[in-house]
Short mmCIF file of C-alpha atoms in Angstrom, two decimals:
data_model
loop_
_atom_site.label_atom_id
_atom_site.label_comp_id
_atom_site.label_asym_id
_atom_site.label_seq_id
_atom_site.Cartn_x
_atom_site.Cartn_y
_atom_site.Cartn_z
CA MET A 7 -53.63 103.06 119.47
CA LEU A 8 -50.08 104.03 118.09
CA GLU A 9 -49.22 100.20 117.91
CA GLU A 10 -52.46 100.53 115.01
CA ILE A 11 -50.67 102.70 113.44
CA PHE A 12 -47.40 101.28 113.09
CA GLU A 13 -49.01 98.00 112.17
CA GLU A 14 -51.24 99.54 109.50
CA ALA A 15 -47.89 101.77 108.14
CA LYS A 16 -45.83 98.44 108.34
CA ASP A 17 -48.93 96.20 106.56
CA HIS A 18 -48.52 99.03 103.66
CA MET A 19 -44.73 99.46 102.96
CA ALA A 20 -44.90 95.69 102.65
CA LYS A 21 -47.40 95.61 99.99
CA SER A 22 -44.96 98.35 98.33
CA ILE A 23 -42.00 95.83 98.02
CA GLU A 24 -44.69 93.08 97.06
CA ALA A 25 -45.96 95.66 94.86
CA MET A 26 -42.21 96.44 93.37
CA LYS A 27 -41.33 92.56 92.90
CA ARG A 28 -44.63 91.97 90.85
CA ASP A 29 -43.08 94.65 88.66
CA PHE A 30 -39.62 93.67 88.79
CA ALA A 31 -41.01 89.75 87.57
CA THR A 32 -42.27 91.74 84.34
CA LEU A 33 -38.75 92.96 83.31
CA ARG A 34 -36.48 90.79 81.30
CA THR A 35 -33.32 89.24 82.62
CA GLY A 36 -30.51 86.93 80.99
CA LYS A 37 -33.33 83.98 80.43
CA VAL A 38 -37.06 84.26 79.88
CA THR A 39 -39.85 83.46 82.01
CA THR A 40 -43.27 82.92 81.98
CA GLN A 41 -43.86 86.47 83.58
CA ILE A 42 -42.78 89.00 80.93
CA VAL A 43 -46.16 87.86 78.50
CA ASP A 44 -48.60 87.78 82.01
CA ALA A 45 -49.39 91.41 81.26
CA ILE A 46 -50.27 90.57 78.12
CA LYS A 47 -54.90 90.94 77.38
CA VAL A 48 -56.02 88.35 74.11
CA ASP A 49 -59.54 89.83 72.87
CA TYR A 50 -61.54 86.79 73.86
CA TYR A 51 -65.18 87.26 72.46
CA GLY A 52 -64.62 90.82 72.95
CA THR A 53 -63.31 90.76 77.09
CA PRO A 54 -59.85 91.56 77.42
CA THR A 55 -58.58 88.29 78.96
CA PRO A 56 -55.19 87.40 80.24
CA LEU A 57 -52.92 85.27 77.95
CA ASN A 58 -52.56 82.69 80.38
CA GLN A 59 -56.59 81.50 81.09
CA VAL A 60 -56.66 81.05 77.18
CA GLY A 61 -53.81 78.65 76.68
CA SER A 62 -50.82 76.30 77.99
CA VAL A 63 -47.83 79.38 77.70
CA VAL A 64 -45.01 77.53 78.64
CA VAL A 65 -40.67 78.37 78.47
CA GLN A 66 -38.96 75.64 76.22
CA ASP A 67 -35.78 76.98 76.92
CA ALA A 68 -33.62 79.92 77.73
CA THR A 69 -34.98 82.03 75.06
CA THR A 70 -37.84 80.40 73.92
CA ILE A 71 -42.17 80.72 74.96
CA ALA A 72 -44.29 78.71 73.83
CA ILE A 73 -48.09 79.10 73.85
CA ASN A 74 -50.52 76.63 72.98
CA PRO A 75 -53.85 78.26 72.81
CA TRP A 76 -57.01 76.19 73.98
CA GLU A 77 -58.82 76.84 70.72
CA LYS A 78 -56.98 77.41 67.55
CA SER A 79 -58.92 79.99 66.59
CA LEU A 80 -57.66 82.10 68.74
CA LEU A 81 -54.08 82.39 67.32
CA PRO A 82 -54.58 85.78 65.13
CA ALA A 83 -55.63 87.58 68.59
CA ILE A 84 -53.04 86.17 70.03
CA GLU A 85 -50.54 87.02 67.95
CA LYS A 86 -52.03 90.69 67.94
CA ALA A 87 -52.20 90.64 71.29
CA ILE A 88 -48.24 89.77 71.54
CA GLN A 89 -47.55 92.58 69.17
CA GLU A 90 -49.53 95.27 70.74
CA ALA A 91 -47.64 94.28 73.69
CA ASN A 92 -44.00 95.31 72.09
CA ILE A 93 -42.33 92.87 74.42
CA GLY A 94 -39.57 93.03 72.30
CA VAL A 95 -40.14 90.16 69.76
CA ASN A 96 -42.38 88.74 66.97
CA PRO A 97 -44.75 86.02 67.53
CA ASN A 98 -44.44 82.77 64.92
CA ASN A 99 -46.96 81.96 64.51
CA ASP A 100 -47.36 78.15 62.68
CA GLY A 101 -50.86 76.83 62.97
CA ASP A 102 -50.88 74.82 66.05
CA PHE A 103 -49.24 77.13 68.36
CA ILE A 104 -46.84 80.57 68.75
CA LYS A 105 -43.54 80.48 69.65
CA LEU A 106 -41.76 83.96 70.62
CA PHE A 107 -37.84 83.48 70.30
CA PHE A 108 -36.16 86.40 72.24
CA PRO A 109 -32.76 86.91 71.03
CA PRO A 110 -29.53 87.27 73.49
CA MET A 111 -30.14 90.59 75.21
CA THR A 112 -27.33 93.75 74.22
CA VAL A 113 -25.50 95.11 76.67
CA GLU A 114 -27.62 98.14 75.96
CA GLN A 115 -30.50 96.25 76.54
CA ARG A 116 -29.33 95.08 79.61
CA GLN A 117 -28.58 98.54 80.52
CA GLU A 118 -31.71 99.90 79.69
CA ILE A 119 -34.26 97.44 82.04
CA VAL A 120 -31.97 97.93 85.00
CA LYS A 121 -32.67 101.96 84.39
CA GLN A 122 -36.41 99.91 84.25
CA ALA A 123 -36.13 98.26 87.54
CA LYS A 124 -34.43 101.75 89.27
CA GLN A 125 -37.12 103.34 88.51
CA MET A 126 -39.89 100.57 89.73
CA ALA A 127 -37.34 100.93 93.25
CA GLU A 128 -37.95 104.57 93.06
CA LYS A 129 -41.82 104.00 92.62
CA ALA A 130 -41.97 102.18 95.92
CA LYS A 131 -39.57 104.46 97.49
CA VAL A 132 -42.01 107.13 97.30
CA ALA A 133 -44.48 104.93 98.19
CA ILE A 134 -42.83 103.87 101.67
CA ARG A 135 -42.30 107.60 102.28
CA ASN A 136 -46.28 108.18 101.33
CA VAL A 137 -47.12 106.20 103.71
CA ARG A 138 -44.35 107.30 106.82
CA LYS A 139 -45.87 111.02 105.74
CA GLU A 140 -49.27 109.46 106.64
CA ALA A 141 -48.48 107.65 109.73
CA ASN A 142 -46.95 111.02 110.83
CA ASN A 143 -49.40 112.75 110.39
CA LYS A 144 -51.84 110.82 112.41
CA ILE A 145 -49.02 110.52 115.33
CA LYS A 146 -49.29 114.25 114.78
CA ARG A 147 -53.09 115.08 115.14
CA LEU A 148 -53.39 112.13 118.65
CA GLU A 149 -50.32 115.06 119.42
CA HIS A 150 -52.58 117.70 118.99
CA ASP A 151 -56.12 116.04 120.34
CA LYS A 152 -54.13 115.68 123.36
CA GLU A 153 -54.53 111.81 123.38
CA ILE A 154 -50.82 111.55 123.31
CA SER A 155 -48.08 113.36 125.22
CA GLU A 156 -45.08 115.35 122.70
CA ASP A 157 -42.60 112.44 124.15
CA GLU A 158 -44.61 110.11 123.14
CA MET A 159 -44.99 111.88 119.68
CA LYS A 160 -41.45 112.01 119.00
CA ARG A 161 -40.85 108.39 120.28
CA ALA A 162 -43.54 107.14 117.76
CA LEU A 163 -42.29 109.49 114.57
CA ASP A 164 -38.56 107.99 115.35
CA GLN A 165 -40.11 104.66 115.36
CA VAL A 166 -42.12 105.19 112.06
CA GLN A 167 -38.82 106.87 110.54
CA LYS A 168 -37.01 103.82 112.00
CA LEU A 169 -39.55 101.16 110.16
CA THR A 170 -39.13 103.65 106.49
CA ASP A 171 -35.63 103.32 106.78
CA GLU A 172 -35.44 99.33 107.50
CA TYR A 173 -38.27 98.97 104.26
CA ILE A 174 -36.12 101.51 101.95
CA ALA A 175 -32.79 99.28 102.64
CA LYS A 176 -34.92 96.39 101.48
CA VAL A 177 -36.41 97.74 98.41
CA ASP A 178 -32.25 98.58 97.86
CA GLU A 179 -31.38 95.27 98.85
CA SER A 180 -34.19 93.61 95.70
CA LEU A 181 -32.94 96.24 92.96
CA LYS A 182 -29.38 95.31 93.90
CA ALA A 183 -30.70 91.60 93.48
CA LYS A 184 -32.36 92.17 90.42
CA GLU A 185 -29.60 94.15 89.06
CA ALA A 186 -27.38 91.73 89.59
CA ASP A 187 -29.46 89.12 87.55
CA ILE A 188 -30.67 91.63 84.72
CA LEU A 189 -26.19 92.45 84.22
CA LYS A 190 -25.76 87.89 84.61
CA VAL A 191 -25.21 86.81 81.18
#
């Protein structure tokens, strides 16, 4: 019974970290990645469709992303979606494909992105603490229903806390690595 609670807690904590890393991928670092435009949806015949499903998205160099739509008629819709997404650049449409030229980041921009990363990490920590709270409540319920002893409950609560500390440390590690990546010129 307790093992199930530990496994479920571990699984949910790991998912919190995965979600944070997906969020981190959307942040801009020194060089651009196609993940910056992953969240952009294009109006494709009335259906919001991810940008990478209406054309090829390629990084040309450290500061340029090229988008080559599979249908040339989509160029205005893609351009509009990029402008509405407010990712910090204006799309350049040459009639065949769209290029996004990202200027080199200023120190202020880098610090602002680090703040966003810290918010994402804090969100992950809150999620992990919520998982801990849920697991602790299940353990206390088991003790209350006399399915486990008080000593077993205390050991289980300690184990959940160790698990929580371990995953919080992983969040801090990931944040430190992302911060270094963002601030690297």
